[in-house]
Coordinates of C-alpha atoms in Angstrom, one line a residue:
M1 CA 40.9 -32.5 129.1
K2 CA 43.2 -31.3 131.9
I3 CA 41.8 -31.9 135.4
H4 CA 42.7 -29.8 138.4
N5 CA 41.7 -31.6 141.6
F6 CA 42.2 -29.4 144.7
A7 CA 41.6 -32.4 147.0
L8 CA 45.0 -33.9 146.0
Q9 CA 46.7 -31.3 148.3
P10 CA 45.1 -30.0 151.5
S11 CA 44.2 -26.4 151.5
I12 CA 41.7 -24.0 153.0
I13 CA 39.2 -25.4 150.4
S14 CA 39.2 -28.6 152.5
Q15 CA 37.9 -26.7 155.5
Y16 CA 35.1 -25.1 153.6
M17 CA 34.2 -28.4 152.0
A18 CA 34.0 -30.1 155.4
E19 CA 31.6 -27.4 156.6
M20 CA 29.5 -27.7 153.5
R21 CA 29.2 -31.5 154.0
D22 CA 28.5 -31.5 157.7
V23 CA 24.7 -32.0 158.4
N24 CA 25.2 -30.0 161.7
I25 CA 26.5 -27.0 159.9
Q26 CA 25.1 -27.0 156.4
N27 CA 21.5 -26.1 157.4
D28 CA 22.9 -22.6 158.1
R29 CA 22.0 -21.2 154.7
L30 CA 24.0 -18.0 155.0
R31 CA 27.2 -20.0 156.0
F32 CA 26.5 -22.5 153.1
R33 CA 26.3 -19.7 150.6
R34 CA 29.3 -17.9 151.9
N35 CA 31.4 -21.1 151.7
L36 CA 30.3 -21.5 148.0
E37 CA 31.4 -17.9 147.5
R38 CA 34.7 -18.4 149.2
I39 CA 35.5 -21.5 147.1
G40 CA 34.6 -19.5 144.0
E41 CA 37.0 -16.8 145.0
I42 CA 39.8 -19.3 145.4
F43 CA 39.0 -21.0 142.0
A44 CA 39.0 -17.6 140.3
Y45 CA 42.4 -16.9 141.7
E46 CA 43.8 -20.3 140.6
I47 CA 42.2 -20.2 137.1
S48 CA 43.7 -16.6 136.6
R49 CA 47.1 -18.3 136.5
E50 CA 46.1 -19.6 133.0
F51 CA 45.1 -16.3 131.6
R52 CA 47.1 -14.2 129.2
Y53 CA 48.5 -10.9 130.4
K54 CA 50.3 -7.8 129.0
K55 CA 52.7 -5.4 130.6
V56 CA 51.5 -1.8 131.2
E57 CA 53.1 1.2 132.8
T58 CA 51.3 2.9 135.7
K59 CA 52.2 6.3 137.0
T60 CA 52.5 6.3 140.8
P61 CA 52.1 9.2 143.2
L62 CA 55.9 9.4 143.4
G63 CA 56.1 10.2 139.7
V64 CA 57.7 6.9 138.9
N65 CA 56.2 4.4 136.4
A66 CA 55.7 0.9 137.7
I67 CA 55.5 -2.0 135.3
S68 CA 52.5 -4.4 135.9
D69 CA 50.9 -7.4 134.3
V70 CA 47.3 -6.9 133.5
L71 CA 44.7 -9.2 132.0
N72 CA 44.8 -9.4 128.2
E73 CA 41.8 -11.6 127.4
K74 CA 38.0 -11.3 127.4
I75 CA 36.4 -13.5 130.0
V76 CA 32.7 -14.7 130.2
L77 CA 31.6 -16.1 133.5
A78 CA 28.8 -18.5 133.0
T79 CA 26.6 -20.1 135.7
I80 CA 23.9 -22.7 135.9
F81 CA 20.9 -21.7 138.0
R82 CA 20.2 -21.9 140.9
A83 CA 22.9 -23.4 143.1
G84 CA 25.5 -21.8 140.9
V85 CA 24.6 -18.2 141.8
P86 CA 26.8 -17.9 145.1
F87 CA 29.5 -19.8 143.4
H88 CA 29.3 -17.3 140.5
Q89 CA 29.4 -14.4 142.9
G90 CA 32.7 -15.6 144.4
F91 CA 34.3 -15.7 140.9
L92 CA 32.8 -12.3 140.1
R93 CA 34.4 -10.7 143.1
Y94 CA 37.8 -11.4 141.7
L95 CA 37.0 -11.3 137.9
D96 CA 34.9 -8.1 138.3
N97 CA 35.4 -7.0 134.7
A98 CA 34.1 -10.4 133.2
E99 CA 31.0 -10.5 131.1
N100 CA 28.3 -12.8 132.5
A101 CA 26.1 -15.6 131.2
F102 CA 23.3 -17.5 132.8
V103 CA 21.6 -20.8 132.0
S104 CA 18.6 -22.5 133.5
A105 CA 19.1 -26.2 133.5
Y106 CA 17.0 -28.6 135.7
R107 CA 15.9 -32.2 136.1
K108 CA 12.5 -32.9 134.8
Y109 CA 11.4 -36.2 136.4
K110 CA 9.3 -38.7 134.4
E111 CA 9.5 -41.3 137.1
K112 CA 11.1 -41.4 140.6
E113 CA 14.6 -42.2 139.2
N114 CA 14.1 -41.2 135.6
F115 CA 14.5 -37.6 134.4
D116 CA 15.5 -35.5 131.5
I117 CA 17.7 -32.4 131.7
C118 CA 15.7 -29.3 130.5
I119 CA 17.0 -25.9 129.5
E120 CA 14.5 -23.0 129.5
Y121 CA 16.5 -19.9 129.8
L122 CA 19.8 -18.6 128.4
A123 CA 21.3 -15.0 128.7
S124 CA 24.8 -14.7 127.2
P125 CA 27.0 -12.2 125.4
R126 CA 28.8 -13.3 122.2
L127 CA 31.5 -15.9 123.0
D128 CA 33.7 -16.0 119.9
G129 CA 37.3 -16.2 120.8
K130 CA 36.7 -15.4 124.5
T131 CA 37.6 -17.4 127.6
L132 CA 34.5 -19.2 129.0
I133 CA 34.3 -20.2 132.6
L134 CA 31.2 -22.3 133.2
C135 CA 30.6 -23.0 136.9
D136 CA 28.1 -25.2 138.7
P137 CA 28.7 -26.5 142.3
M138 CA 27.8 -30.1 141.7
L139 CA 28.6 -32.4 138.8
A140 CA 26.7 -35.5 139.3
T141 CA 26.2 -37.1 135.8
G142 CA 27.7 -34.3 133.8
A143 CA 24.5 -34.0 131.6
S144 CA 23.5 -30.6 132.8
M145 CA 27.0 -29.2 132.3
E146 CA 27.1 -30.7 128.7
L147 CA 23.7 -29.3 127.7
S148 CA 24.5 -25.9 129.2
Y149 CA 27.7 -25.8 127.3
R150 CA 26.0 -26.7 124.1
A151 CA 23.4 -24.1 124.7
L152 CA 26.1 -21.4 125.2
L153 CA 27.7 -22.5 121.9
T154 CA 24.7 -20.9 120.2
K155 CA 26.4 -17.6 121.1
G156 CA 29.6 -18.4 119.4
T157 CA 32.7 -20.6 119.9
P158 CA 35.0 -19.6 122.9
G159 CA 38.7 -19.7 122.5
K160 CA 39.2 -21.5 125.8
V161 CA 36.9 -23.3 128.2
H162 CA 37.2 -23.8 131.9
I163 CA 34.6 -25.9 133.9
A164 CA 34.5 -25.3 137.6
S165 CA 32.7 -27.4 140.2
V166 CA 32.9 -27.8 143.9
I167 CA 32.2 -31.5 144.0
A168 CA 32.1 -33.9 141.0
S169 CA 31.5 -37.6 140.7
Q170 CA 34.0 -39.8 138.9
K171 CA 31.2 -40.7 136.5
A172 CA 30.7 -37.0 135.6
V173 CA 34.4 -36.4 135.1
D174 CA 34.8 -39.4 132.8
Y175 CA 31.7 -38.4 130.8
L176 CA 32.8 -34.8 130.3
Q177 CA 36.2 -36.0 129.0
T178 CA 34.3 -37.5 126.2
V179 CA 32.0 -34.5 125.2
L180 CA 34.0 -31.4 125.9
P181 CA 36.9 -30.0 123.8
E182 CA 40.3 -31.6 124.2
N183 CA 41.8 -28.3 125.5
A184 CA 39.1 -27.7 128.1
E185 CA 40.1 -27.7 131.7
L186 CA 38.2 -29.0 134.7
W187 CA 38.6 -27.5 138.1
V188 CA 37.1 -29.4 141.0
G189 CA 37.3 -29.1 144.8
V190 CA 37.0 -32.9 145.2
I191 CA 36.0 -35.9 143.1
D192 CA 33.6 -38.3 144.9
P193 CA 33.6 -42.0 143.9
E194 CA 30.0 -42.6 142.8
I195 CA 26.4 -41.5 142.4
N196 CA 23.3 -43.2 143.9
A197 CA 20.1 -44.4 142.2
H198 CA 18.7 -40.9 142.3
S199 CA 21.9 -39.6 140.6
Y200 CA 23.1 -37.7 143.7
I201 CA 26.8 -37.6 144.4
V202 CA 28.0 -40.0 147.2
P203 CA 29.1 -38.9 149.7
G204 CA 28.3 -35.5 148.2
L205 CA 26.4 -33.0 150.4
G206 CA 22.8 -33.3 149.3
D207 CA 20.9 -30.7 147.1
A208 CA 23.2 -27.5 146.9
G209 CA 20.3 -25.4 145.6
D210 CA 18.0 -26.4 148.5
L211 CA 20.8 -25.8 151.0
A212 CA 21.6 -22.4 149.6
Y213 CA 18.0 -21.1 149.0
G214 CA 15.5 -23.5 150.6
T215 CA 13.4 -26.3 149.4
K216 CA 11.3 -26.2 146.2
E217 CA 8.1 -27.8 145.2

């Protein structure tokens, strides 16, 4: 699996990441969601370099035809609820003609530090031969991403898979390399070194869903 780690070269993503991690800033939910959206927009642009294009002629007001490269593949943009929604929206601003899929994956705790990943909802078009972009802001263990991907496979086999995450743990990256297709590509804003006993990424930024939308019971 090819890995694109944006932290290896400083960019404006680094600025947004610093704001999202900062306890003095991140409690501004509007700003937190907007930073997720902006990172999604940048990811969409960078991933678009991997797409197939075809040349078309466009008639301009001057009566001269211009040659342009336009997208020549079908894209499905999939998101894991709920923290993935603003991240998804950033992608959708750039990939506005993409089809969309949504998966509900959450941790169901048996004990304080012991949980299963549960999926209760899936809405997706057919995926056969299409390019699937599956995005979730946080990749802690990789289990939610794997189960979401397998749930989406019930709608067909995509021709290409891109996984997008703002922050991933090294453990999740290592795990996904063993369970995803060899030609899949992983796009991450940064890879953090570890997860704690509660399976939260360290240093991470906390619960992205709570920071975006408020705490839950």
